[in-house]
Structure formats: C-alpha cells, structure tokens
Tab-separated table of C-alpha atoms in Angstrom:
chain	number	residue	atom	x	y	z
D	1	MET	CA	0.057	0.165	-0.218
D	2	GLY	CA	2.890	2.468	0.755
D	3	ASN	CA	4.155	1.894	-2.546
D	4	TYR	CA	1.099	2.217	-4.339
D	5	LEU	CA	0.785	5.953	-2.578
D	6	GLU	CA	4.253	6.538	-3.398
D	7	GLN	CA	4.012	6.190	-7.056
D	8	LEU	CA	0.449	7.651	-6.887
D	9	GLY	CA	2.338	10.783	-5.064
D	10	GLN	CA	4.195	11.100	-8.465
D	11	LEU	CA	0.945	11.731	-10.240
D	12	LEU	CA	-0.438	14.341	-8.428
D	13	PRO	CA	-0.732	16.936	-11.096
D	14	GLU	CA	-2.905	14.405	-12.897
D	15	VAL	CA	-4.746	13.590	-9.432
D	16	LEU	CA	-5.670	17.216	-8.964
D	17	LEU	CA	-6.910	17.746	-12.635
D	18	THR	CA	-8.937	14.749	-12.544
D	19	THR	CA	-10.663	16.442	-8.768
D	20	LEU	CA	-10.664	19.551	-10.727
D	21	ALA	CA	-12.490	18.003	-13.486
D	22	VAL	CA	-14.838	15.929	-10.686
D	23	VAL	CA	-15.574	18.927	-8.712
D	24	VAL	CA	-16.457	21.369	-11.677
D	25	LEU	CA	-18.785	18.671	-12.643
D	26	VAL	CA	-20.545	18.341	-9.596
D	27	TRP	CA	-20.573	22.312	-8.870
D	28	ASP	CA	-22.453	22.592	-12.278
D	29	LEU	CA	-25.216	19.329	-11.191
D	30	LEU	CA	-25.468	21.174	-7.616
D	31	LYS	CA	-25.883	24.716	-9.430
D	32	LYS	CA	-28.141	23.361	-12.239
D	33	GLY	CA	-26.814	25.420	-14.824
D	34	LYS	CA	-26.457	28.467	-12.918
D	35	ASP	CA	-23.544	30.835	-12.196
D	36	SER	CA	-21.324	29.461	-15.008
D	37	HIS	CA	-18.904	31.988	-14.954
D	38	GLN	CA	-17.731	30.949	-11.305
D	39	LEU	CA	-17.128	27.745	-12.662
D	40	GLY	CA	-14.759	29.241	-15.003
D	41	TYR	CA	-13.057	31.244	-12.408
D	42	ALA	CA	-12.551	27.925	-10.326
D	43	THR	CA	-11.424	26.350	-12.887
D	44	ILE	CA	-8.502	29.015	-13.755
D	45	ALA	CA	-7.634	29.074	-10.088
D	46	GLY	CA	-7.294	25.098	-10.391
D	47	LEU	CA	-5.206	25.420	-13.225
D	48	ALA	CA	-3.187	27.518	-11.406
D	49	VAL	CA	-2.488	25.716	-8.412
D	50	ILE	CA	-1.920	22.623	-10.829
D	51	GLY	CA	1.001	24.670	-12.764
D	52	TRP	CA	2.718	25.836	-9.438
D	53	VAL	CA	2.840	21.978	-8.689
D	54	LEU	CA	4.238	21.636	-12.301
D	55	LEU	CA	6.534	23.999	-11.611
D	56	GLY	CA	7.932	21.767	-8.682
D	57	GLN	CA	8.008	18.892	-10.333
D	58	TRP	CA	10.388	20.481	-13.266
D	59	SER	CA	12.819	21.705	-10.189
D	60	ARG	CA	12.805	18.629	-8.729
D	61	LEU	CA	13.325	16.667	-12.111
D	62	GLY	CA	16.251	18.925	-12.582
D	63	GLU	CA	18.117	16.736	-9.618
D	64	THR	CA	17.554	13.468	-11.369
D	65	GLY	CA	19.112	14.235	-14.695
D	66	GLY	CA	15.949	15.244	-15.859
D	67	ALA	CA	13.803	12.331	-15.225
D	68	LEU	CA	13.292	9.743	-12.815
D	69	PRO	CA	14.638	6.375	-13.324
D	70	ASP	CA	11.709	4.448	-13.044
D	71	LYS	CA	8.316	4.315	-14.732
D	72	VAL	CA	5.118	4.842	-12.356
D	73	PHE	CA	3.057	1.806	-12.044
D	74	GLY	CA	5.214	0.815	-15.368
D	75	MET	CA	3.536	3.135	-17.566
D	76	VAL	CA	3.867	6.609	-16.844
D	77	THR	CA	7.022	7.892	-17.389
D	78	ILE	CA	7.863	11.204	-15.421
D	79	ASP	CA	10.476	13.660	-17.439
D	80	ARG	CA	11.204	17.093	-17.911
D	81	PHE	CA	9.762	16.669	-21.569
D	82	GLY	CA	6.495	15.639	-20.053
D	83	THR	CA	6.508	18.241	-17.759
D	84	PHE	CA	7.159	20.652	-20.328
D	85	PHE	CA	3.991	20.096	-22.356
D	86	LYS	CA	1.664	19.634	-19.400
D	87	LEU	CA	2.896	23.484	-18.169
D	88	PHE	CA	1.986	24.390	-21.809
D	89	THR	CA	-1.153	22.909	-21.805
D	90	VAL	CA	-2.228	24.357	-18.324
D	91	GLY	CA	-1.185	27.623	-19.757
D	92	SER	CA	-3.217	27.486	-22.656
D	93	LEU	CA	-5.946	26.190	-21.101
D	94	MET	CA	-6.063	29.182	-18.669
D	95	ILE	CA	-6.196	31.757	-21.788
D	96	VAL	CA	-9.076	29.498	-23.254
D	97	THR	CA	-11.392	29.445	-19.994
D	98	LEU	CA	-10.563	33.215	-20.165
D	99	PHE	CA	-11.715	33.230	-23.872
D	100	VAL	CA	-14.704	31.518	-22.759
D	101	LEU	CA	-15.908	33.868	-20.141
D	102	PHE	CA	-15.164	36.935	-22.570
D	103	ASP	CA	-16.948	35.926	-25.239
D	104	ARG	CA	-19.947	38.030	-25.618
D	105	ARG	CA	-21.328	35.465	-28.215
D	106	GLU	CA	-21.494	32.563	-25.861
D	107	ARG	CA	-24.260	32.398	-23.358
D	108	LYS	CA	-23.388	33.097	-19.790
D	109	GLU	CA	-25.671	30.318	-18.150
D	110	GLY	CA	-25.387	26.495	-18.537
D	111	ILE	CA	-21.927	26.230	-19.843
D	112	GLY	CA	-20.330	24.138	-16.774
D	113	GLU	CA	-20.004	21.323	-19.322
D	114	TYR	CA	-17.356	23.594	-21.531
D	115	PHE	CA	-14.946	23.574	-19.092
D	116	PHE	CA	-15.381	19.932	-17.480
D	117	LEU	CA	-14.883	18.818	-21.543
D	118	LEU	CA	-11.710	21.059	-21.729
D	119	LEU	CA	-10.319	19.574	-18.104
D	120	GLY	CA	-11.301	16.347	-19.720
D	121	ALA	CA	-8.989	16.753	-22.356
D	122	ALA	CA	-6.258	18.318	-20.399
D	123	ILE	CA	-6.309	14.806	-18.753
D	124	GLY	CA	-5.649	13.125	-21.742
D	125	ILE	CA	-3.307	15.151	-22.912
D	126	PHE	CA	-1.669	14.663	-19.184
D	127	PHE	CA	-1.123	10.641	-20.276
D	128	MET	CA	-0.293	10.960	-23.638
D	129	VAL	CA	2.659	12.979	-23.153
D	130	SER	CA	4.126	10.946	-20.443
D	131	THR	CA	4.827	7.741	-21.625
D	132	ASN	CA	6.147	5.268	-23.897
D	133	ASN	CA	3.451	2.609	-23.464
D	134	LEU	CA	1.220	2.929	-26.351
D	135	LEU	CA	-1.387	1.559	-25.023
D	136	LEU	CA	-2.009	4.507	-22.526
D	137	LEU	CA	-0.626	6.676	-25.368
D	138	MET	CA	-3.835	5.634	-27.111
D	139	LEU	CA	-6.134	5.725	-24.098
D	140	GLY	CA	-4.686	9.555	-23.587
D	141	LEU	CA	-5.058	10.545	-27.226
D	142	GLU	CA	-9.071	9.025	-27.396
D	143	LEU	CA	-9.590	10.938	-24.209
D	144	LEU	CA	-8.751	13.912	-26.007
D	145	SER	CA	-10.394	13.524	-29.003
D	146	LEU	CA	-13.655	12.750	-27.220
D	147	ALA	CA	-13.709	15.750	-25.389
D	148	SER	CA	-12.898	17.455	-28.420
D	149	TYR	CA	-15.483	16.176	-30.656
D	150	SER	CA	-17.855	17.390	-27.933
D	151	LEU	CA	-16.232	20.591	-27.774
D	152	ALA	CA	-16.533	21.351	-31.538
D	153	GLY	CA	-20.462	20.397	-31.452
D	154	PHE	CA	-20.811	22.703	-28.131
D	155	HIS	CA	-23.266	24.821	-30.057
D	156	LYS	CA	-25.873	21.989	-30.962
D	157	GLY	CA	-28.531	24.261	-31.967
D	158	GLU	CA	-26.299	25.799	-34.964
D	159	LYS	CA	-25.656	23.995	-38.228
D	160	ARG	CA	-21.855	24.523	-38.550
D	161	SER	CA	-21.399	23.531	-35.006
D	162	ALA	CA	-22.808	20.573	-35.420
D	163	GLU	CA	-21.049	19.849	-39.100
D	164	ALA	CA	-17.838	20.842	-37.358
D	165	ALA	CA	-18.603	18.143	-34.684
D	166	LEU	CA	-19.669	15.210	-37.164
D	167	LYS	CA	-16.743	15.485	-39.319
D	168	TYR	CA	-14.407	15.607	-36.656
D	169	ILE	CA	-15.678	12.301	-35.403
D	170	VAL	CA	-16.086	10.554	-38.484
D	171	PHE	CA	-12.537	11.634	-39.634
D	172	GLY	CA	-11.158	11.400	-36.244
D	173	GLY	CA	-12.711	7.618	-35.877
D	174	LEU	CA	-10.824	6.710	-39.244
D	175	SER	CA	-7.417	7.786	-38.020
D	176	ALA	CA	-7.766	6.632	-34.813
D	177	GLY	CA	-8.770	3.125	-36.247
D	178	VAL	CA	-5.371	3.509	-38.588
D	179	MET	CA	-3.337	4.333	-36.063
D	180	LEU	CA	-4.652	1.323	-33.733
D	181	TYR	CA	-3.816	-0.941	-36.203
D	182	GLY	CA	-0.349	0.509	-36.757
D	183	ILE	CA	-0.125	-0.084	-33.026
D	184	SER	CA	-1.289	-3.489	-33.010
D	185	LEU	CA	1.220	-4.680	-35.793
D	186	LEU	CA	4.108	-3.111	-33.698
D	187	TYR	CA	2.926	-5.351	-30.916
D	188	GLY	CA	2.632	-8.547	-33.394
D	189	LEU	CA	6.135	-7.980	-34.481
D	190	THR	CA	7.874	-7.312	-31.741
D	191	GLY	CA	5.964	-8.694	-28.356
D	192	THR	CA	6.190	-5.362	-26.688
D	193	ILE	CA	3.993	-2.018	-26.600
D	194	ASP	CA	6.934	-0.070	-24.834
D	195	LEU	CA	8.748	2.128	-27.440
D	196	GLY	CA	12.103	1.626	-25.576
D	197	VAL	CA	12.095	-2.048	-25.652
D	198	MET	CA	11.127	-1.932	-29.287
D	199	GLY	CA	14.175	0.200	-30.512
D	200	THR	CA	16.266	-1.322	-27.630
D	201	GLY	CA	15.786	-4.719	-28.076
D	202	GLY	CA	14.183	-7.171	-25.681
D	203	VAL	CA	15.922	-9.467	-23.077
D	204	GLU	CA	16.744	-12.539	-23.399
D	205	SER	CA	15.745	-12.075	-27.191
D	206	PHE	CA	11.771	-11.558	-26.109
D	207	PRO	CA	10.693	-9.251	-26.867
D	208	VAL	CA	12.359	-9.140	-29.910
D	209	GLY	CA	12.658	-5.846	-30.653
D	210	LEU	CA	12.749	-4.192	-34.107
D	211	ALA	CA	16.230	-4.945	-35.162
D	212	ALA	CA	15.186	-8.402	-35.554
D	213	GLN	CA	12.582	-7.835	-37.616
D	214	PHE	CA	14.513	-5.668	-40.107
D	215	SER	CA	16.833	-8.648	-40.687
D	216	LEU	CA	13.877	-10.616	-41.630
D	217	SER	CA	12.083	-8.134	-43.806
D	218	PRO	CA	11.715	-4.178	-43.146
D	219	VAL	CA	8.251	-4.246	-45.097
D	220	PRO	CA	5.944	-5.093	-41.953
D	221	VAL	CA	7.903	-2.441	-39.804
D	222	ALA	CA	7.248	0.364	-42.457
D	223	ILE	CA	3.877	-0.528	-42.837
D	224	ALA	CA	3.185	-0.775	-38.939
D	225	VAL	CA	5.130	3.105	-38.522
D	226	VAL	CA	3.681	4.817	-41.396
D	227	LEU	CA	0.198	3.626	-39.816
D	228	VAL	CA	0.809	5.052	-36.720
D	229	LEU	CA	2.846	8.174	-38.325
D	230	ALA	CA	-0.859	8.805	-39.981
D	231	GLY	CA	-3.052	8.794	-37.122
D	232	PHE	CA	-0.444	11.776	-35.492
D	233	ALA	CA	-0.223	13.508	-39.063
D	234	TYR	CA	-4.103	13.627	-38.812
D	235	LYS	CA	-4.042	15.078	-35.033
D	236	VAL	CA	-1.464	17.716	-35.715
D	237	SER	CA	-2.784	18.548	-39.231
D	238	VAL	CA	-0.206	17.431	-41.568
D	239	VAL	CA	-0.921	17.358	-45.443
D	240	PRO	CA	-2.651	14.701	-46.594
D	241	PHE	CA	-4.538	14.410	-43.411
D	242	HIS	CA	-5.270	17.819	-42.907
D	243	PHE	CA	-9.156	18.335	-44.506
D	244	TRP	CA	-11.078	18.270	-41.617
D	245	THR	CA	-9.159	21.127	-39.921
D	246	PRO	CA	-10.617	24.382	-42.086
D	247	ASP	CA	-14.283	23.338	-41.563
D	248	VAL	CA	-13.818	22.483	-38.033
D	249	TYR	CA	-11.934	25.157	-36.781
D	250	GLU	CA	-14.584	27.217	-38.936
D	251	GLY	CA	-17.672	25.666	-37.175
D	252	ALA	CA	-16.499	25.358	-33.823
D	253	PRO	CA	-16.646	28.200	-31.174
D	254	THR	CA	-13.437	30.180	-31.424
D	255	PRO	CA	-12.304	29.188	-27.814
D	256	VAL	CA	-12.676	25.602	-28.967
D	257	THR	CA	-10.434	26.562	-32.052
D	258	THR	CA	-8.262	28.180	-30.001
D	259	PHE	CA	-7.622	25.246	-27.913
D	260	LEU	CA	-7.558	22.666	-30.717
D	261	ALA	CA	-4.879	25.177	-32.853
D	262	VAL	CA	-2.895	25.335	-30.020
D	263	ALA	CA	-3.223	23.225	-26.872
D	264	SER	CA	-4.273	19.664	-29.069
D	265	LYS	CA	-1.591	20.327	-31.873
D	266	ALA	CA	1.302	20.874	-29.230
D	267	ALA	CA	0.520	17.404	-27.786
D	268	GLY	CA	-0.087	15.963	-31.066
D	269	PHE	CA	3.467	16.873	-31.690
D	270	ALA	CA	4.588	15.941	-27.996
D	271	VAL	CA	3.634	12.307	-28.458
D	272	LEU	CA	4.963	12.350	-32.154
D	273	LEU	CA	8.463	13.948	-30.855
D	274	ARG	CA	8.514	10.977	-28.231
D	275	PHE	CA	7.347	8.444	-30.643
D	276	ILE	CA	10.373	9.159	-32.840
D	277	GLY	CA	12.942	9.806	-30.412
D	278	ALA	CA	12.284	6.428	-28.429
D	279	LEU	CA	12.342	4.731	-31.668
D	280	PHE	CA	14.934	6.043	-33.421
D	281	LEU	CA	17.266	8.119	-31.392
D	282	VAL	CA	17.797	7.488	-28.134
D	283	ASP	CA	21.255	6.006	-26.513
D	284	GLY	CA	20.879	2.708	-26.770
D	285	VAL	CA	18.794	2.091	-30.026
D	286	GLN	CA	20.475	-0.768	-31.779
D	287	GLU	CA	21.898	0.234	-34.854
D	288	ALA	CA	19.632	-1.316	-37.624
D	289	VAL	CA	16.915	0.719	-36.335
D	290	ALA	CA	18.851	3.965	-35.769
D	291	ALA	CA	19.971	3.514	-39.618
D	292	TYR	CA	15.911	3.148	-40.514
D	293	GLY	CA	15.613	6.811	-39.187
D	294	ASP	CA	17.193	8.089	-42.129
D	295	ARG	CA	14.330	6.975	-44.105
D	296	ILE	CA	11.589	8.285	-41.723
D	297	LYS	CA	13.992	11.635	-41.881
D	298	LEU	CA	13.093	11.798	-45.710
D	299	LEU	CA	9.787	11.110	-45.499
D	300	LEU	CA	9.220	13.579	-42.657
D	301	ALA	CA	10.915	16.225	-44.640
D	302	ILE	CA	8.697	15.625	-47.873
D	303	MET	CA	5.536	16.071	-45.999
D	304	ALA	CA	6.695	19.142	-44.062
D	305	ALA	CA	7.296	20.754	-47.383
D	306	VAL	CA	3.860	19.940	-48.988
D	307	THR	CA	2.024	20.667	-45.873
D	308	MET	CA	3.610	24.473	-45.692
D	309	THR	CA	3.401	25.080	-49.434
D	310	LEU	CA	-0.402	23.930	-49.456
D	311	GLY	CA	-1.658	25.754	-45.985
D	312	ASN	CA	0.096	28.866	-47.357
D	313	LEU	CA	-1.007	28.944	-50.512
D	314	SER	CA	-4.663	28.040	-49.337
D	315	ALA	CA	-4.393	30.736	-46.842
D	316	LEU	CA	-4.009	33.332	-49.912
D	317	ARG	CA	-7.491	33.753	-50.825
D	318	GLN	CA	-9.296	33.169	-47.683
D	319	PRO	CA	-11.906	35.579	-47.063
D	320	SER	CA	-12.767	34.030	-43.477
D	321	LEU	CA	-10.295	35.050	-40.759
D	322	LYS	CA	-10.825	32.165	-39.106
D	323	ARG	CA	-10.426	29.587	-41.920
D	324	MET	CA	-7.314	31.968	-42.734
D	325	LEU	CA	-5.910	30.943	-39.437
D	326	ALA	CA	-7.044	27.428	-39.893
D	327	TYR	CA	-4.631	27.278	-43.288
D	328	SER	CA	-1.855	29.117	-41.467
D	329	SER	CA	-1.950	26.471	-38.767
D	330	ILE	CA	-1.259	23.718	-41.309
D	331	ALA	CA	1.485	25.268	-42.748
D	332	HIS	CA	2.925	25.901	-39.149
D	333	ALA	CA	2.635	22.035	-38.609
D	334	GLY	CA	5.065	21.931	-41.643
D	335	TYR	CA	7.433	24.124	-40.108
D	336	VAL	CA	7.348	22.173	-36.849
D	337	LEU	CA	8.117	18.747	-38.728
D	338	MET	CA	11.701	20.377	-40.156
D	339	GLY	CA	12.583	20.102	-36.794
D	340	LEU	CA	11.624	16.211	-36.765
D	341	ALA	CA	13.053	16.022	-40.092
D	342	ALA	CA	16.451	16.559	-38.751
D	343	MET	CA	16.372	13.877	-36.489
D	344	SER	CA	18.681	15.173	-33.485
D	345	ALA	CA	18.481	16.361	-30.269
D	346	ALA	CA	18.857	20.070	-31.414
D	347	GLY	CA	16.171	19.525	-34.408
D	348	PHE	CA	14.153	18.449	-31.610
D	349	SER	CA	14.820	21.502	-29.165
D	350	ALA	CA	13.909	23.740	-32.323
D	351	ALA	CA	10.402	22.168	-32.791
D	352	ILE	CA	9.890	22.465	-29.011
D	353	PHE	CA	10.809	25.807	-29.254
D	354	TYR	CA	8.388	27.146	-31.835
D	355	LEU	CA	5.670	25.304	-30.225
D	356	ALA	CA	6.499	27.280	-27.418
D	357	ALA	CA	6.663	30.769	-29.571
D	358	TYR	CA	3.279	29.579	-31.409
D	359	TYR	CA	1.417	29.645	-27.843
D	360	PHE	CA	2.002	33.320	-28.035
D	361	MET	CA	1.101	34.233	-31.302
D	362	ASN	CA	-1.959	31.904	-31.816
D	363	LEU	CA	-3.703	32.385	-28.571
D	364	GLY	CA	-3.181	36.187	-29.985
D	365	ALA	CA	-4.738	35.995	-33.304
D	366	PHE	CA	-7.670	34.132	-32.062
D	367	GLY	CA	-7.938	35.993	-29.181
D	368	PHE	CA	-8.204	39.282	-31.835
D	369	LEU	CA	-10.716	37.386	-33.531
D	370	LEU	CA	-12.683	36.710	-30.357
D	371	PHE	CA	-12.396	40.204	-29.674
D	372	PHE	CA	-13.793	41.278	-32.625
D	373	GLU	CA	-16.310	38.432	-33.052
D	374	GLY	CA	-18.159	40.445	-30.248
D	375	ILE	CA	-18.122	43.523	-32.101
D	376	THR	CA	-18.947	42.946	-35.519
D	377	GLY	CA	-20.641	39.374	-35.334
D	378	ARG	CA	-18.664	38.034	-38.379
D	379	ASP	CA	-15.245	36.554	-38.977
D	380	ASP	CA	-14.562	37.617	-42.315
D	381	ILE	CA	-11.436	39.982	-42.832
D	382	GLU	CA	-13.561	42.614	-44.776
D	383	SER	CA	-15.641	43.530	-41.438
D	384	LEU	CA	-11.675	44.731	-39.846
D	385	LYS	CA	-11.882	47.939	-41.989
D	386	GLY	CA	-10.371	51.205	-39.758
D	387	MET	CA	-10.767	48.994	-36.662
D	388	GLY	CA	-7.174	49.511	-35.864
D	389	TRP	CA	-7.403	52.890	-35.296
D	390	ARG	CA	-10.970	52.274	-33.222
D	391	TYR	CA	-8.959	50.184	-31.100
D	392	PRO	CA	-5.530	50.749	-31.347
D	393	VAL	CA	-4.286	48.295	-28.472
D	394	VAL	CA	-6.110	45.169	-29.829
D	395	GLY	CA	-5.088	46.481	-33.322
D	396	TRP	CA	-1.309	47.177	-32.840
D	397	ALA	CA	-1.017	43.673	-31.145
D	398	MET	CA	-2.684	41.895	-33.992
D	399	VAL	CA	-0.052	43.500	-35.927
D	400	VAL	CA	2.740	42.222	-33.486
D	401	PHE	CA	1.331	38.476	-33.608
D	402	LEU	CA	0.612	38.734	-37.555
D	403	VAL	CA	4.734	39.820	-37.654
D	404	SER	CA	5.963	36.913	-35.659
D	405	LEU	CA	3.524	34.701	-37.321
D	406	THR	CA	5.498	35.448	-40.486
D	407	GLY	CA	9.020	35.138	-38.608
D	408	LEU	CA	10.293	38.780	-39.023
D	409	PRO	CA	12.384	40.392	-36.342
D	410	PRO	CA	12.197	41.155	-33.359
D	411	THR	CA	9.634	38.488	-32.587
D	412	VAL	CA	9.850	34.964	-31.176
D	413	GLY	CA	8.680	33.531	-34.440
D	414	PHE	CA	11.826	34.997	-36.348
D	415	TYR	CA	14.311	32.971	-33.683
D	416	GLY	CA	11.990	30.335	-33.640
D	417	LYS	CA	12.029	30.138	-37.553
D	418	LEU	CA	15.760	30.747	-37.197
D	419	LEU	CA	16.507	28.041	-35.039
D	420	LEU	CA	14.891	25.418	-37.372
D	421	PHE	CA	15.933	26.664	-40.617
D	422	TYR	CA	19.754	26.354	-39.106
D	423	GLU	CA	19.166	22.803	-37.662
D	424	GLY	CA	17.523	21.934	-41.005
D	425	VAL	CA	20.903	23.203	-43.026
D	426	ASN	CA	22.860	21.117	-40.241
D	427	ALA	CA	21.203	18.210	-41.335
D	428	GLY	CA	21.611	18.637	-45.105
D	429	LEU	CA	18.025	19.389	-45.605
D	430	THR	CA	19.062	22.808	-47.438
D	431	TRP	CA	16.330	22.184	-49.916
D	432	LEU	CA	13.593	22.275	-47.355
D	433	VAL	CA	15.023	25.251	-45.297
D	434	VAL	CA	14.194	27.060	-48.903
D	435	ILE	CA	11.086	25.810	-49.171
D	436	ALA	CA	10.114	27.170	-45.859
D	437	ALA	CA	12.026	30.640	-47.003
D	438	LEU	CA	10.112	30.619	-49.686
D	439	ASN	CA	6.709	29.903	-47.816
D	440	ALA	CA	7.403	32.062	-45.337
D	441	VAL	CA	7.249	35.280	-47.967
D	442	VAL	CA	4.176	33.844	-49.304
D	443	SER	CA	2.645	34.217	-45.690
D	444	LEU	CA	3.779	37.627	-45.404
D	445	PHE	CA	0.817	38.527	-48.374
D	446	TYR	CA	-2.508	36.912	-46.462
D	447	TYR	CA	-0.819	38.291	-42.561
D	448	PHE	CA	-0.488	41.444	-43.790
D	449	ARG	CA	-4.257	41.466	-45.524
D	450	VAL	CA	-5.642	41.894	-42.280
D	451	ALA	CA	-2.784	44.814	-41.025
D	452	LYS	CA	-4.212	46.361	-44.242
D	453	ALA	CA	-7.729	45.826	-43.405
D	454	LEU	CA	-6.929	47.095	-39.645
D	455	PHE	CA	-5.111	50.344	-40.642
D	456	LEU	CA	-5.065	51.212	-44.310
D	457	THR	CA	-9.006	51.255	-45.288
D	458	LYS	CA	-11.603	53.560	-44.448
D	459	PRO	CA	-13.872	52.447	-40.793
D	460	GLU	CA	-17.510	51.345	-41.702
D	461	GLU	CA	-19.684	53.434	-38.961
D	462	GLN	CA	-20.075	51.266	-36.048
D	463	ALA	CA	-21.221	51.363	-32.372
D	464	SER	CA	-17.883	51.313	-30.523
D	465	ARG	CA	-18.111	48.227	-27.687
D	466	GLN	CA	-15.013	48.268	-25.478
D	467	GLN	CA	-13.907	44.984	-24.164
D	468	PRO	CA	-10.575	46.050	-21.780
D	469	SER	CA	-10.209	42.807	-19.868
D	470	LEU	CA	-9.748	40.893	-23.591
D	471	ALA	CA	-7.933	43.673	-24.802
D	472	GLY	CA	-5.805	43.529	-22.113
D	473	ILE	CA	-4.828	40.011	-22.380
D	474	LEU	CA	-3.706	40.568	-26.178
D	475	ALA	CA	-1.738	43.027	-24.897
D	476	VAL	CA	0.132	41.008	-22.419
D	477	LEU	CA	0.488	38.068	-25.349
D	478	ALA	CA	1.978	40.866	-27.629
D	479	VAL	CA	4.455	42.138	-25.138
D	480	ALA	CA	5.476	38.329	-24.424
D	481	THR	CA	6.048	37.597	-28.196
D	482	VAL	CA	8.602	40.531	-28.308
D	483	VAL	CA	10.394	39.777	-25.059
D	484	THR	CA	10.738	36.346	-25.414
D	485	GLY	CA	12.202	37.282	-28.828
D	486	LEU	CA	14.550	39.470	-27.460
D	487	TRP	CA	15.781	37.335	-24.496
D	488	ASN	CA	15.249	33.905	-25.610
D	489	ARG	CA	17.581	32.170	-23.535
D	490	PRO	CA	15.321	30.999	-20.697
D	491	LEU	CA	12.854	29.813	-23.224
D	492	GLN	CA	15.863	27.923	-25.197
D	493	ASP	CA	16.991	26.686	-21.855
D	494	TRP	CA	13.752	24.912	-21.233
D	495	ALA	CA	13.710	23.471	-24.921
D	496	ASP	CA	16.747	21.957	-24.811
D	497	ASP	CA	15.736	19.738	-21.546
D	498	GLY	CA	13.023	18.211	-23.574
D	499	PRO	CA	15.243	16.184	-25.827
D	500	SER	CA	17.977	15.417	-23.169
D	501	SER	CA	15.402	13.992	-20.824
D	502	LEU	CA	13.572	11.480	-23.387
D	503	GLY	CA	17.804	10.157	-23.346
D	504	ILE	CA	18.623	11.717	-26.849
D	505	SER	CA	22.234	12.131	-26.911
D	506	ALA	CA	23.450	15.853	-27.756
D	507	GLN	CA	25.360	14.882	-30.977
D	508	ASP	CA	24.377	15.723	-34.086
D	509	ASP	CA	25.868	13.225	-36.167
D	510	ARG	CA	24.093	9.915	-35.355
C-alpha cells in the first residue's frame, strides 16, 4: 500500500486535474447550470495550482538528470519533456477559459460542461505526453479526442457547429482505427507495446525488438510505422490528413478552435516527438533501427514541404479570418516538422521552441478574432476595415502577432524559424529550408491583408463596444511575443531540456 501511495504521489498533477474536473462537474450539477462564470474562475484557480505543482516537479526533476529512473506503475514516465508540455497545456487552458468567459457570443448560463470537457481533454494530454507505453498513449489520445468532438459541437443549435463535430468524429474515428492497427502490428512484430524496448531490443530475445524484424523483412515494420505516423499526422493537421481542419476550425466556437490550434496540436507533436525519439534516436537504440531513421527523416521532410506549401497557398484567398488561421496552422505544422525531420536532439529542441513561440502568437491571433467577433458578429477580414484606429491596443497587438507568425524580427517567431532553418541546414535539408523560406514570404501576403484592413482602409460606421479585459490579455501576449524574441535564452534552455530528458544524445552526427 505504501509503494502504491508513493507512486500515486508522483502523479499529483494528474490527480489534482482529475479532482478539479470532478469538482467542476458536480458543482455544475448542483447549481443546475446557473452561475457558470463561477465555474470558469474556479477552473482557472485550479489550473493555477496545478501549474505551481508542475513547476515544483520541473525543479525536482533537475536533481535527477531530467527524469525519474523508474516508471510510475510501469507505464508513466515522469520527465522534463512531459512536464514542459503539461505546463504548456495548463497555460493554454487558462487563456482558453478566459476566452470562454469573455466570449460575447456565448451564453452565460448552462455552460459548465464547457469547462469540464476542457479539463477532460487536459487529462488525456497529461497521460499521452508522459508515456512510452502505446496502450496508455492511445487511451490518452482518445480521451483528448472524445472531449474535442464534444467541444467542436458545443453549439448544438448551430448548423456549422454540428457539421464541424460530425466531420471531426468521422475523420477522427478513421484515423484512430488506422493508428490502432499500426500499433497492433508493432505489437505483433515485437511482442511489446513499450517504445523503448522496441528500439533497444528485449531481454533474452523477447520481446524481439525492431532490429530483429529488419533482418527478416523491413516491409511489415515500415507499414506499421507509417500507419502510426498517419494517426499522428491527422492530429496535428499534416497534409494529406489536414482536410478536416478548416471546416472544424470554422464551425467550432472560437475558444474551442483556439484550444484545438494550440494545446491539442502541441500535444500531438509532443507524442510524435516522443514516438520518433524513443524508436530511433535515444541512446542504446540498435544500429539497424537508428539507420532506418534516415528513411523516416526523408518522409518527414517531404511531408513538411508539402504541408507548409499547401497551407500557405490555401490561406492566400481565404475571406474568412478563421479559415485563414486554420490554413495558417496547417502551414506552421509543416515548419515544426522541419525540426523532427532533422532527426537530432538540436532539431527536436528547435521544434519544441517553435511550439512554445506558437503559443504566444496563435493564442493572441485567436483572441483578436474573438474580440472582433463580439463587436461585428462576423469573422471575415472585410469586417475589420479601419478597426485598428478605433481599437488601437488590439489592432497593434494583432500586428505583432502577424509579424511573429510571418517570422520577422524582433519577435519570438523570427527566432523560432531561425532555429528550425539552422538545424535543417545542419541535417542536410537545405532544400527544405529554401522551401520554408519561400513559404514565409508567401505568408507575408495573407497575414498583412489583415493589417491592411485594420489600418489602411476606411472604417465603417459602427458603435464602439469596448472589452478592456480581453484587450489587456492580448496586450500582454503581444508584449510576451516581443520580449521572448529579444530575450529567448530561458525559453531555449527549457526547450533543450526536453530531448535530453528523453535520453537523446546532444550529438547531431548520429
């Protein structure tokens, strides 16, 4: 019993998050849907406590080399990599919850399920980013997905929201089936569902590990890995598994779209990083398995090039700001894939840094959309004419976010892209870096269509509807976007700790 409680104590953030979700659910039932704003503030307070606990865990892990030596209950790995993405999730959910409270188009009562579903999704993220066990990974992914399906269709009376949920469920179920089939193949080939054992080989030839399968035939392994990668690609909106993204982003409530674009996408990339790192890059991986990583490297590079190109070109002619940001998120998934394609610790670190940079600029961009939806009731770029002069704080904050999304100095987006380009060249992917640079130029055109509408067009007569609290949040995010671009060393150190805690060597010449 003592050992059980000791291990349970290692999962304190997960326990607290689950407790918070139950409290929110019961509170909403007792209140019968009344005073939903109180649940929102309680959710934020609970997430703040969990964030404080995670910061303490991060500090303690520094004393053990970045990771605990033993897995909790044989499945959960406690390391700085997972803790980073848990903190990322907590920070994202706090902002998203505030967006729900400030959403003028959302009803104020009877929305307690909103916060419960967000917390349920977070529980799934917490487990999926902290395990090498494919079964627990799949369970966490499905918990995240089920909550996301419900959130996408939260406005049951709206046709677009119902359509978004239906498409998300159908395509999500298909991708989950494909991924689960790939996992079953890996288990059948190796006799284990532990990624670390697959890469390094088993004890006394069982489980057999991937290297033994490569000596027989690499084809079954290739099929299994590609099927699993397809499931991840769907989750992070990588071409050709991106088709659900624009419709779901447009139909879902804007706070939900924000969650899907920031927290859910980052979690998907976290699991993809762990999957690739544990199989092909960690110290002790068998030589035949590490060599196979070069083929995965080329596949990831091709996917990155196609994804960023299609995302940017599709965003060029979008009249809806929401759909434009959806295609923008697809393009940025391509940029992050550059870091994975480098297949090195430094490349992974660059990908993690860019995801952190994406946190500030994308939360800000969707917050801007939420602000003006509450004023105009529309999400098209034409509705923004002259609004930058009428609401200067929000308008100039959006310009900062657009500059960062494009990758221009002095913002954190510039430094993030610079890191990715540098690691791409080091990995011998100069052709991919050239494509990415050209895509950054293309993105300049559609991002600054928004800036042009805000400041270079004649405003339409419209009543002023101030929302100072939301404007203040956007101003803080804009300042953070610039400050972390100029003073990026602390964030870089946090990003560097991720691959090292996974056991990936810092040498790039693997």
